[in-house]
Amino acid sequence: MGRIVILFSCLIMTVSNLFAQFETKLNEELFLTKLNDTAYVLTHYFPWESNSLIIKASEKEVVLIDTPYDTAGTALIIDWINTNLKPDKISAINTGFHVDNLGGNPYLREKGIDIFGSDRTCELIDEKGKQTQQKLISWLKPEQERIKKVYESMVFVKPNKTFKIQDGITLKIGALTFEVFFPGESHSPDNLIVYIDELDLLFGGCMVKSLSSRNLGFTGDANIAEWPKSMKVVQEKYKMAQIVIPHHGMWGDMSLVQHTINLLENN
Ligand SMILES: [Zn+2]
């Protein structure tokens, strides 16, 4: 009986840790959920829901994985980091060329924050940046005029610390190891995952769908043939992951990766 109670309360703790929604509301569109003392999920509705990640790598260093959609949201989050985590240094990682990955780059570079990203992401900003911008604008409703104005005036800034996509990069920052890995093309030709070894945490980004996703979402830049293969690479390589963060929707465990494979196979 005692064991069952302990097991049950562990389960409740895990579930409430993983699903403690929106602990801090930064404004009407920006919410912060503390997963543990090291990791915070940042959720931006602009107007579509999107997750990025704040990692306290040490007392002195913070890493931002992807950014809110725009510079104002990114400014708010950098202020929050400076006030609450008080780091000496902030670094950033972009996991793709879409605006939910890097819309905040202009602000980050203005503040002298280094941004790590792949050579392919830089190419795709040149090749498709304008096109994606127009697509997003076309999806907005007339009553979303304020958001539309932001997208219309958006400028794409590339990561300044680049690496070859096929090589990926391993960053040792503070007490943590960030493995930035390209498993092959997926939701976009350049989507990367970030695995934080010490936290058993996989930031799956846009290639991993949440359990409530019933379809693949926007696939205009996707490689549908390669995506399932890339997911299986992730599934095999990161089977030890305990926390999996998708770019859109609720996080969970490796079942999100299997769910994404199922969606792809039934597509
Ligand atoms: Zn996305």
PDB file of C-alpha atoms and ligand atoms in Angstrom:
ATOM      1  CA  MET A   1       0.000   0.000   0.000  1.00  0.00           C
ATOM      2  CA  GLY A   2       2.773   2.408   1.071  1.00  0.00           C
ATOM      3  CA  ARG A   3       4.592   1.753  -2.190  1.00  0.00           C
ATOM      4  CA  ILE A   4       1.475   2.433  -4.198  1.00  0.00           C
ATOM      5  CA  VAL A   5       0.941   5.736  -2.380  1.00  0.00           C
ATOM      6  CA  ILE A   6       4.570   6.761  -3.021  1.00  0.00           C
ATOM      7  CA  LEU A   7       4.317   5.705  -6.643  1.00  0.00           C
ATOM      8  CA  PHE A   8       1.067   7.573  -7.010  1.00  0.00           C
ATOM      9  CA  SER A   9       2.387  10.768  -5.431  1.00  0.00           C
ATOM     10  CA  CYS A  10       5.536  10.567  -7.616  1.00  0.00           C
ATOM     11  CA  LEU A  11       3.271  10.270 -10.613  1.00  0.00           C
ATOM     12  CA  ILE A  12       1.227  13.282  -9.514  1.00  0.00           C
ATOM     13  CA  MET A  13       4.432  15.265  -8.946  1.00  0.00           C
ATOM     14  CA  THR A  14       5.784  14.343 -12.366  1.00  0.00           C
ATOM     15  CA  VAL A  15       2.510  15.138 -14.059  1.00  0.00           C
ATOM     16  CA  SER A  16       2.107  18.444 -12.240  1.00  0.00           C
ATOM     17  CA  ASN A  17       5.741  19.337 -13.025  1.00  0.00           C
ATOM     18  CA  LEU A  18       5.289  18.607 -16.663  1.00  0.00           C
ATOM     19  CA  PHE A  19       1.859  20.104 -16.991  1.00  0.00           C
ATOM     20  CA  ALA A  20       2.032  23.064 -14.602  1.00  0.00           C
ATOM     21  CA  GLN A  21       0.672  25.491 -17.161  1.00  0.00           C
ATOM     22  CA  PHE A  22       1.599  29.149 -17.356  1.00  0.00           C
ATOM     23  CA  GLU A  23       3.121  29.838 -13.982  1.00  0.00           C
ATOM     24  CA  THR A  24       4.085  33.373 -14.938  1.00  0.00           C
ATOM     25  CA  LYS A  25       2.161  35.612 -17.275  1.00  0.00           C
ATOM     26  CA  LEU A  26       4.497  38.213 -18.764  1.00  0.00           C
ATOM     27  CA  ASN A  27       1.751  39.802 -20.858  1.00  0.00           C
ATOM     28  CA  GLU A  28      -1.437  38.722 -22.623  1.00  0.00           C
ATOM     29  CA  GLU A  29       0.573  36.724 -25.159  1.00  0.00           C
ATOM     30  CA  LEU A  30       3.664  35.533 -23.318  1.00  0.00           C
ATOM     31  CA  PHE A  31       3.723  32.858 -20.611  1.00  0.00           C
ATOM     32  CA  LEU A  32       6.507  31.187 -18.691  1.00  0.00           C
ATOM     33  CA  THR A  33       6.355  27.699 -17.158  1.00  0.00           C
ATOM     34  CA  LYS A  34       9.090  26.563 -14.783  1.00  0.00           C
ATOM     35  CA  LEU A  35       9.855  22.876 -15.408  1.00  0.00           C
ATOM     36  CA  ASN A  36      12.591  22.689 -12.749  1.00  0.00           C
ATOM     37  CA  ASP A  37      15.344  24.931 -11.315  1.00  0.00           C
ATOM     38  CA  THR A  38      17.135  24.884 -14.666  1.00  0.00           C
ATOM     39  CA  ALA A  39      14.520  24.895 -17.419  1.00  0.00           C
ATOM     40  CA  TYR A  40      11.656  27.244 -18.276  1.00  0.00           C
ATOM     41  CA  VAL A  41       9.315  26.890 -21.235  1.00  0.00           C
ATOM     42  CA  LEU A  42       8.340  30.163 -22.810  1.00  0.00           C
ATOM     43  CA  THR A  43       5.034  30.091 -24.690  1.00  0.00           C
ATOM     44  CA  HIS A  44       4.186  32.896 -27.099  1.00  0.00           C
ATOM     45  CA  TYR A  45       0.801  33.317 -28.768  1.00  0.00           C
ATOM     46  CA  PHE A  46       1.402  35.575 -31.745  1.00  0.00           C
ATOM     47  CA  PRO A  47      -1.216  34.553 -32.588  1.00  0.00           C
ATOM     48  CA  TRP A  48      -0.174  30.905 -32.944  1.00  0.00           C
ATOM     49  CA  GLU A  49       1.084  29.045 -29.892  1.00  0.00           C
ATOM     50  CA  SER A  50       4.855  28.503 -29.884  1.00  0.00           C
ATOM     51  CA  ASN A  51       7.360  27.219 -27.312  1.00  0.00           C
ATOM     52  CA  SER A  52      10.943  28.256 -26.787  1.00  0.00           C
ATOM     53  CA  LEU A  53      13.194  27.360 -23.875  1.00  0.00           C
ATOM     54  CA  ILE A  54      15.225  29.233 -21.266  1.00  0.00           C
ATOM     55  CA  ILE A  55      17.992  27.239 -19.635  1.00  0.00           C
ATOM     56  CA  LYS A  56      19.922  28.408 -16.589  1.00  0.00           C
ATOM     57  CA  ALA A  57      23.216  26.728 -17.475  1.00  0.00           C
ATOM     58  CA  SER A  58      24.974  28.045 -14.341  1.00  0.00           C
ATOM     59  CA  GLU A  59      24.724  30.966 -11.899  1.00  0.00           C
ATOM     60  CA  LYS A  60      26.339  33.092 -14.600  1.00  0.00           C
ATOM     61  CA  GLU A  61      25.037  31.759 -17.908  1.00  0.00           C
ATOM     62  CA  VAL A  62      21.653  31.470 -19.561  1.00  0.00           C
ATOM     63  CA  VAL A  63      20.847  29.871 -22.910  1.00  0.00           C
ATOM     64  CA  LEU A  64      17.776  30.733 -24.963  1.00  0.00           C
ATOM     65  CA  ILE A  65      16.677  28.021 -27.410  1.00  0.00           C
ATOM     66  CA  ASP A  66      14.620  29.729 -30.144  1.00  0.00           C
ATOM     67  CA  THR A  67      12.896  33.051 -29.531  1.00  0.00           C
ATOM     68  CA  PRO A  68       9.400  34.512 -29.297  1.00  0.00           C
ATOM     69  CA  TYR A  69       8.006  35.505 -32.733  1.00  0.00           C
ATOM     70  CA  ASP A  70       8.901  39.183 -32.459  1.00  0.00           C
ATOM     71  CA  THR A  71      11.404  41.612 -30.985  1.00  0.00           C
ATOM     72  CA  ALA A  72       9.002  43.065 -28.369  1.00  0.00           C
ATOM     73  CA  GLY A  73       8.315  39.615 -26.894  1.00  0.00           C
ATOM     74  CA  THR A  74      12.021  38.842 -26.992  1.00  0.00           C
ATOM     75  CA  ALA A  75      12.880  42.124 -25.238  1.00  0.00           C
ATOM     76  CA  LEU A  76      10.397  41.247 -22.498  1.00  0.00           C
ATOM     77  CA  ILE A  77      11.939  37.836 -21.978  1.00  0.00           C
ATOM     78  CA  ILE A  78      15.522  39.154 -21.930  1.00  0.00           C
ATOM     79  CA  ASP A  79      14.415  41.669 -19.259  1.00  0.00           C
ATOM     80  CA  TRP A  80      12.830  38.840 -17.289  1.00  0.00           C
ATOM     81  CA  ILE A  81      16.035  36.773 -17.535  1.00  0.00           C
ATOM     82  CA  ASN A  82      18.197  39.713 -16.420  1.00  0.00           C
ATOM     83  CA  THR A  83      15.926  40.530 -13.481  1.00  0.00           C
ATOM     84  CA  ASN A  84      15.267  37.007 -12.275  1.00  0.00           C
ATOM     85  CA  LEU A  85      18.272  34.876 -13.249  1.00  0.00           C
ATOM     86  CA  LYS A  86      20.863  37.709 -13.286  1.00  0.00           C
ATOM     87  CA  PRO A  87      23.352  36.052 -15.666  1.00  0.00           C
ATOM     88  CA  ASP A  88      26.622  37.642 -16.805  1.00  0.00           C
ATOM     89  CA  LYS A  89      26.096  36.145 -20.220  1.00  0.00           C
ATOM     90  CA  ILE A  90      23.190  35.020 -22.405  1.00  0.00           C
ATOM     91  CA  SER A  91      23.651  32.868 -25.527  1.00  0.00           C
ATOM     92  CA  ALA A  92      21.032  31.717 -28.020  1.00  0.00           C
ATOM     93  CA  ILE A  93      20.432  28.810 -30.400  1.00  0.00           C
ATOM     94  CA  ASN A  94      18.166  28.852 -33.492  1.00  0.00           C
ATOM     95  CA  THR A  95      16.685  25.476 -34.512  1.00  0.00           C
ATOM     96  CA  GLY A  96      15.390  26.571 -37.929  1.00  0.00           C
ATOM     97  CA  PHE A  97      14.703  29.464 -40.267  1.00  0.00           C
ATOM     98  CA  HIS A  98      10.996  29.960 -39.547  1.00  0.00           C
ATOM     99  CA  VAL A  99       9.923  33.023 -37.595  1.00  0.00           C
ATOM    100  CA  ASP A 100       8.915  30.931 -34.547  1.00  0.00           C
ATOM    101  CA  ASN A 101      12.579  29.902 -34.341  1.00  0.00           C
ATOM    102  CA  LEU A 102      14.283  33.225 -34.809  1.00  0.00           C
ATOM    103  CA  GLY A 103      11.892  36.186 -34.981  1.00  0.00           C
ATOM    104  CA  GLY A 104      13.660  37.723 -31.977  1.00  0.00           C
ATOM    105  CA  ASN A 105      17.146  37.636 -33.521  1.00  0.00           C
ATOM    106  CA  PRO A 106      17.296  41.397 -34.333  1.00  0.00           C
ATOM    107  CA  TYR A 107      16.866  42.192 -30.641  1.00  0.00           C
ATOM    108  CA  LEU A 108      19.350  39.536 -29.502  1.00  0.00           C
ATOM    109  CA  ARG A 109      22.077  40.796 -31.846  1.00  0.00           C
ATOM    110  CA  GLU A 110      21.360  44.400 -30.851  1.00  0.00           C
ATOM    111  CA  LYS A 111      22.106  43.320 -27.269  1.00  0.00           C
ATOM    112  CA  GLY A 112      25.337  41.582 -28.346  1.00  0.00           C
ATOM    113  CA  ILE A 113      23.959  38.100 -27.656  1.00  0.00           C
ATOM    114  CA  ASP A 114      25.664  35.363 -29.688  1.00  0.00           C
ATOM    115  CA  ILE A 115      23.288  33.188 -31.695  1.00  0.00           C
ATOM    116  CA  PHE A 116      24.301  29.699 -32.813  1.00  0.00           C
ATOM    117  CA  GLY A 117      22.667  28.378 -35.964  1.00  0.00           C
ATOM    118  CA  SER A 118      23.393  26.273 -39.028  1.00  0.00           C
ATOM    119  CA  ASP A 119      24.735  27.401 -42.414  1.00  0.00           C
ATOM    120  CA  ARG A 120      21.541  25.953 -43.965  1.00  0.00           C
ATOM    121  CA  THR A 121      19.361  28.201 -41.783  1.00  0.00           C
ATOM    122  CA  CYS A 122      21.280  31.245 -43.092  1.00  0.00           C
ATOM    123  CA  GLU A 123      20.768  30.097 -46.716  1.00  0.00           C
ATOM    124  CA  LEU A 124      17.060  29.482 -46.174  1.00  0.00           C
ATOM    125  CA  ILE A 125      16.580  32.949 -44.676  1.00  0.00           C
ATOM    126  CA  ASP A 126      17.881  34.326 -47.994  1.00  0.00           C
ATOM    127  CA  GLU A 127      16.009  31.838 -50.183  1.00  0.00           C
ATOM    128  CA  LYS A 128      12.649  31.691 -48.414  1.00  0.00           C
ATOM    129  CA  GLY A 129      12.499  34.300 -45.658  1.00  0.00           C
ATOM    130  CA  LYS A 130      10.362  36.791 -47.595  1.00  0.00           C
ATOM    131  CA  GLN A 131       8.081  34.047 -48.898  1.00  0.00           C
ATOM    132  CA  THR A 132       7.343  32.684 -45.398  1.00  0.00           C
ATOM    133  CA  GLN A 133       6.760  36.193 -44.138  1.00  0.00           C
ATOM    134  CA  GLN A 134       4.092  36.736 -46.836  1.00  0.00           C
ATOM    135  CA  LYS A 135       2.499  33.392 -46.025  1.00  0.00           C
ATOM    136  CA  LEU A 136       2.157  34.253 -42.333  1.00  0.00           C
ATOM    137  CA  ILE A 137       0.657  37.637 -43.188  1.00  0.00           C
ATOM    138  CA  SER A 138      -1.890  35.932 -45.472  1.00  0.00           C
ATOM    139  CA  TRP A 139      -3.008  33.672 -42.580  1.00  0.00           C
ATOM    140  CA  LEU A 140      -3.885  36.583 -40.295  1.00  0.00           C
ATOM    141  CA  LYS A 141      -7.483  37.746 -39.960  1.00  0.00           C
ATOM    142  CA  PRO A 142      -8.528  41.388 -40.477  1.00  0.00           C
ATOM    143  CA  GLU A 143      -9.028  41.820 -36.702  1.00  0.00           C
ATOM    144  CA  GLN A 144      -5.372  40.861 -36.168  1.00  0.00           C
ATOM    145  CA  GLU A 145      -4.175  44.141 -37.652  1.00  0.00           C
ATOM    146  CA  ARG A 146      -1.746  44.895 -34.819  1.00  0.00           C
ATOM    147  CA  ILE A 147       0.030  41.528 -35.239  1.00  0.00           C
ATOM    148  CA  LYS A 148      -0.066  41.925 -39.021  1.00  0.00           C
ATOM    149  CA  LYS A 149       1.808  45.225 -38.776  1.00  0.00           C
ATOM    150  CA  VAL A 150       4.550  43.505 -36.764  1.00  0.00           C
ATOM    151  CA  TYR A 151       4.919  40.749 -39.373  1.00  0.00           C
ATOM    152  CA  GLU A 152       4.946  43.275 -42.211  1.00  0.00           C
ATOM    153  CA  SER A 153       7.824  45.222 -40.712  1.00  0.00           C
ATOM    154  CA  MET A 154       9.763  42.135 -39.643  1.00  0.00           C
ATOM    155  CA  VAL A 155      13.457  41.909 -40.514  1.00  0.00           C
ATOM    156  CA  PHE A 156      15.244  38.560 -40.581  1.00  0.00           C
ATOM    157  CA  VAL A 157      18.619  38.474 -38.887  1.00  0.00           C
ATOM    158  CA  LYS A 158      20.885  35.444 -39.274  1.00  0.00           C
ATOM    159  CA  PRO A 159      22.649  33.634 -36.459  1.00  0.00           C
ATOM    160  CA  ASN A 160      26.202  35.002 -36.089  1.00  0.00           C
ATOM    161  CA  LYS A 161      27.860  31.787 -34.827  1.00  0.00           C
ATOM    162  CA  THR A 162      27.337  29.326 -37.624  1.00  0.00           C
ATOM    163  CA  PHE A 163      28.264  25.694 -38.108  1.00  0.00           C
ATOM    164  CA  LYS A 164      27.788  23.157 -40.905  1.00  0.00           C
ATOM    165  CA  ILE A 165      24.372  21.595 -40.514  1.00  0.00           C
ATOM    166  CA  GLN A 166      25.663  18.056 -41.072  1.00  0.00           C
ATOM    167  CA  ASP A 167      28.250  18.509 -38.299  1.00  0.00           C
ATOM    168  CA  GLY A 168      25.889  20.028 -35.731  1.00  0.00           C
ATOM    169  CA  ILE A 169      27.618  21.484 -32.697  1.00  0.00           C
ATOM    170  CA  THR A 170      28.155  20.548 -29.063  1.00  0.00           C
ATOM    171  CA  LEU A 171      28.229  23.523 -26.720  1.00  0.00           C
ATOM    172  CA  LYS A 172      29.530  23.278 -23.169  1.00  0.00           C
ATOM    173  CA  ILE A 173      27.908  26.168 -21.374  1.00  0.00           C
ATOM    174  CA  GLY A 174      28.030  26.464 -17.603  1.00  0.00           C
ATOM    175  CA  ALA A 175      27.417  23.043 -16.123  1.00  0.00           C
ATOM    176  CA  LEU A 176      25.545  21.749 -19.151  1.00  0.00           C
ATOM    177  CA  THR A 177      26.158  20.115 -22.523  1.00  0.00           C
ATOM    178  CA  PHE A 178      23.963  21.210 -25.421  1.00  0.00           C
ATOM    179  CA  GLU A 179      24.044  18.789 -28.332  1.00  0.00           C
ATOM    180  CA  VAL A 180      22.688  20.579 -31.385  1.00  0.00           C
ATOM    181  CA  PHE A 181      21.908  17.866 -33.898  1.00  0.00           C
ATOM    182  CA  PHE A 182      20.522  17.564 -37.419  1.00  0.00           C
ATOM    183  CA  PRO A 183      18.821  14.161 -37.889  1.00  0.00           C
ATOM    184  CA  GLY A 184      17.904  14.838 -41.541  1.00  0.00           C
ATOM    185  CA  GLU A 185      15.210  16.995 -43.121  1.00  0.00           C
ATOM    186  CA  SER A 186      11.770  17.117 -41.507  1.00  0.00           C
ATOM    187  CA  HIS A 187       9.209  19.894 -40.933  1.00  0.00           C
ATOM    188  CA  SER A 188      11.740  22.141 -42.647  1.00  0.00           C
ATOM    189  CA  PRO A 189      15.005  21.355 -44.444  1.00  0.00           C
ATOM    190  CA  ASP A 190      17.045  22.807 -41.554  1.00  0.00           C
ATOM    191  CA  ASN A 191      15.243  21.853 -38.317  1.00  0.00           C
ATOM    192  CA  LEU A 192      17.626  20.918 -35.526  1.00  0.00           C
ATOM    193  CA  ILE A 193      16.998  19.342 -32.144  1.00  0.00           C
ATOM    194  CA  VAL A 194      18.837  20.313 -28.946  1.00  0.00           C
ATOM    195  CA  TYR A 195      19.567  17.621 -26.386  1.00  0.00           C
ATOM    196  CA  ILE A 196      20.701  18.666 -22.911  1.00  0.00           C
ATOM    197  CA  ASP A 197      22.449  15.637 -21.561  1.00  0.00           C
ATOM    198  CA  GLU A 198      22.500  16.520 -17.840  1.00  0.00           C
ATOM    199  CA  LEU A 199      18.750  17.224 -17.861  1.00  0.00           C
ATOM    200  CA  ASP A 200      17.717  14.318 -20.136  1.00  0.00           C
ATOM    201  CA  LEU A 201      15.819  17.011 -21.993  1.00  0.00           C
ATOM    202  CA  LEU A 202      15.100  16.984 -25.712  1.00  0.00           C
ATOM    203  CA  PHE A 203      14.004  20.215 -27.366  1.00  0.00           C
ATOM    204  CA  GLY A 204      12.389  18.608 -30.394  1.00  0.00           C
ATOM    205  CA  GLY A 205      11.295  21.891 -31.949  1.00  0.00           C
ATOM    206  CA  CYS A 206       9.035  21.974 -34.990  1.00  0.00           C
ATOM    207  CA  MET A 207       9.772  18.389 -36.100  1.00  0.00           C
ATOM    208  CA  VAL A 208       8.079  16.940 -32.975  1.00  0.00           C
ATOM    209  CA  LYS A 209       4.299  17.230 -32.664  1.00  0.00           C
ATOM    210  CA  SER A 210       2.414  17.423 -29.375  1.00  0.00           C
ATOM    211  CA  LEU A 211       0.127  14.533 -28.400  1.00  0.00           C
ATOM    212  CA  SER A 212      -2.941  16.663 -29.079  1.00  0.00           C
ATOM    213  CA  SER A 213      -1.819  17.316 -32.678  1.00  0.00           C
ATOM    214  CA  ARG A 214      -4.101  15.472 -35.087  1.00  0.00           C
ATOM    215  CA  ASN A 215      -2.166  16.494 -38.192  1.00  0.00           C
ATOM    216  CA  LEU A 216       1.269  17.703 -39.232  1.00  0.00           C
ATOM    217  CA  GLY A 217       0.355  21.391 -39.276  1.00  0.00           C
ATOM    218  CA  PHE A 218       2.086  23.618 -41.818  1.00  0.00           C
ATOM    219  CA  THR A 219       4.035  21.417 -44.245  1.00  0.00           C
ATOM    220  CA  GLY A 220       4.830  23.982 -46.963  1.00  0.00           C
ATOM    221  CA  ASP A 221       8.571  23.684 -46.331  1.00  0.00           C
ATOM    222  CA  ALA A 222       8.557  20.062 -45.143  1.00  0.00           C
ATOM    223  CA  ASN A 223      10.311  17.039 -46.578  1.00  0.00           C
ATOM    224  CA  ILE A 224       7.521  14.497 -46.061  1.00  0.00           C
ATOM    225  CA  ALA A 225       9.591  11.565 -47.397  1.00  0.00           C
ATOM    226  CA  GLU A 226      12.559  12.185 -45.091  1.00  0.00           C
ATOM    227  CA  TRP A 227      10.707  13.378 -41.969  1.00  0.00           C
ATOM    228  CA  PRO A 228       9.777   9.852 -40.656  1.00  0.00           C
ATOM    229  CA  LYS A 229      13.373   8.659 -41.176  1.00  0.00           C
ATOM    230  CA  SER A 230      14.686  11.689 -39.310  1.00  0.00           C
ATOM    231  CA  MET A 231      12.235  11.040 -36.461  1.00  0.00           C
ATOM    232  CA  LYS A 232      13.447   7.451 -36.174  1.00  0.00           C
ATOM    233  CA  VAL A 233      17.026   8.704 -35.921  1.00  0.00           C
ATOM    234  CA  VAL A 234      15.910  10.972 -33.044  1.00  0.00           C
ATOM    235  CA  GLN A 235      13.943   8.134 -31.431  1.00  0.00           C
ATOM    236  CA  GLU A 236      16.956   5.826 -31.482  1.00  0.00           C
ATOM    237  CA  LYS A 237      19.618   8.388 -30.526  1.00  0.00           C
ATOM    238  CA  TYR A 238      17.692  10.032 -27.679  1.00  0.00           C
ATOM    239  CA  LYS A 239      15.716   7.155 -26.217  1.00  0.00           C
ATOM    240  CA  MET A 240      16.987   8.169 -22.749  1.00  0.00           C
ATOM    241  CA  ALA A 241      15.197  11.536 -22.942  1.00  0.00           C
ATOM    242  CA  GLN A 242      12.799  12.110 -20.054  1.00  0.00           C
ATOM    243  CA  ILE A 243      11.338  15.454 -21.119  1.00  0.00           C
ATOM    244  CA  VAL A 244      10.479  16.226 -24.735  1.00  0.00           C
ATOM    245  CA  ILE A 245       9.483  19.758 -25.743  1.00  0.00           C
ATOM    246  CA  PRO A 246       7.634  20.243 -29.041  1.00  0.00           C
ATOM    247  CA  HIS A 247       7.565  23.709 -30.609  1.00  0.00           C
ATOM    248  CA  HIS A 248       3.808  23.885 -30.499  1.00  0.00           C
ATOM    249  CA  GLY A 249       1.610  22.553 -27.709  1.00  0.00           C
ATOM    250  CA  MET A 250       2.144  20.569 -24.537  1.00  0.00           C
ATOM    251  CA  TRP A 251       5.430  18.882 -23.726  1.00  0.00           C
ATOM    252  CA  GLY A 252       5.791  15.356 -22.365  1.00  0.00           C
ATOM    253  CA  ASP A 253       8.058  12.362 -22.900  1.00  0.00           C
ATOM    254  CA  MET A 254       9.328  10.273 -25.845  1.00  0.00           C
ATOM    255  CA  SER A 255       5.747   9.279 -26.665  1.00  0.00           C
ATOM    256  CA  LEU A 256       5.593  12.580 -28.572  1.00  0.00           C
ATOM    257  CA  VAL A 257       8.242  11.254 -30.962  1.00  0.00           C
ATOM    258  CA  GLN A 258       6.280   8.033 -31.523  1.00  0.00           C
ATOM    259  CA  HIS A 259       3.082  10.064 -31.964  1.00  0.00           C
ATOM    260  CA  THR A 260       4.820  12.163 -34.643  1.00  0.00           C
ATOM    261  CA  ILE A 261       5.953   8.994 -36.440  1.00  0.00           C
ATOM    262  CA  ASN A 262       2.345   7.716 -36.316  1.00  0.00           C
ATOM    263  CA  LEU A 263       1.050  10.967 -37.782  1.00  0.00           C
ATOM    264  CA  LEU A 264       3.627  10.785 -40.568  1.00  0.00           C
ATOM    265  CA  GLU A 265       2.860   7.142 -41.342  1.00  0.00           C
ATOM    266  CA  ASN A 266      -0.882   7.823 -41.499  1.00  0.00           C
ATOM    267  CA  ASN A 267      -0.402  10.974 -43.529  1.00  0.00           C
TER     268      ASN A 267
HETATM  269 ZN    ZN B   1       7.092  25.811 -35.841  1.00  0.00          ZN
END
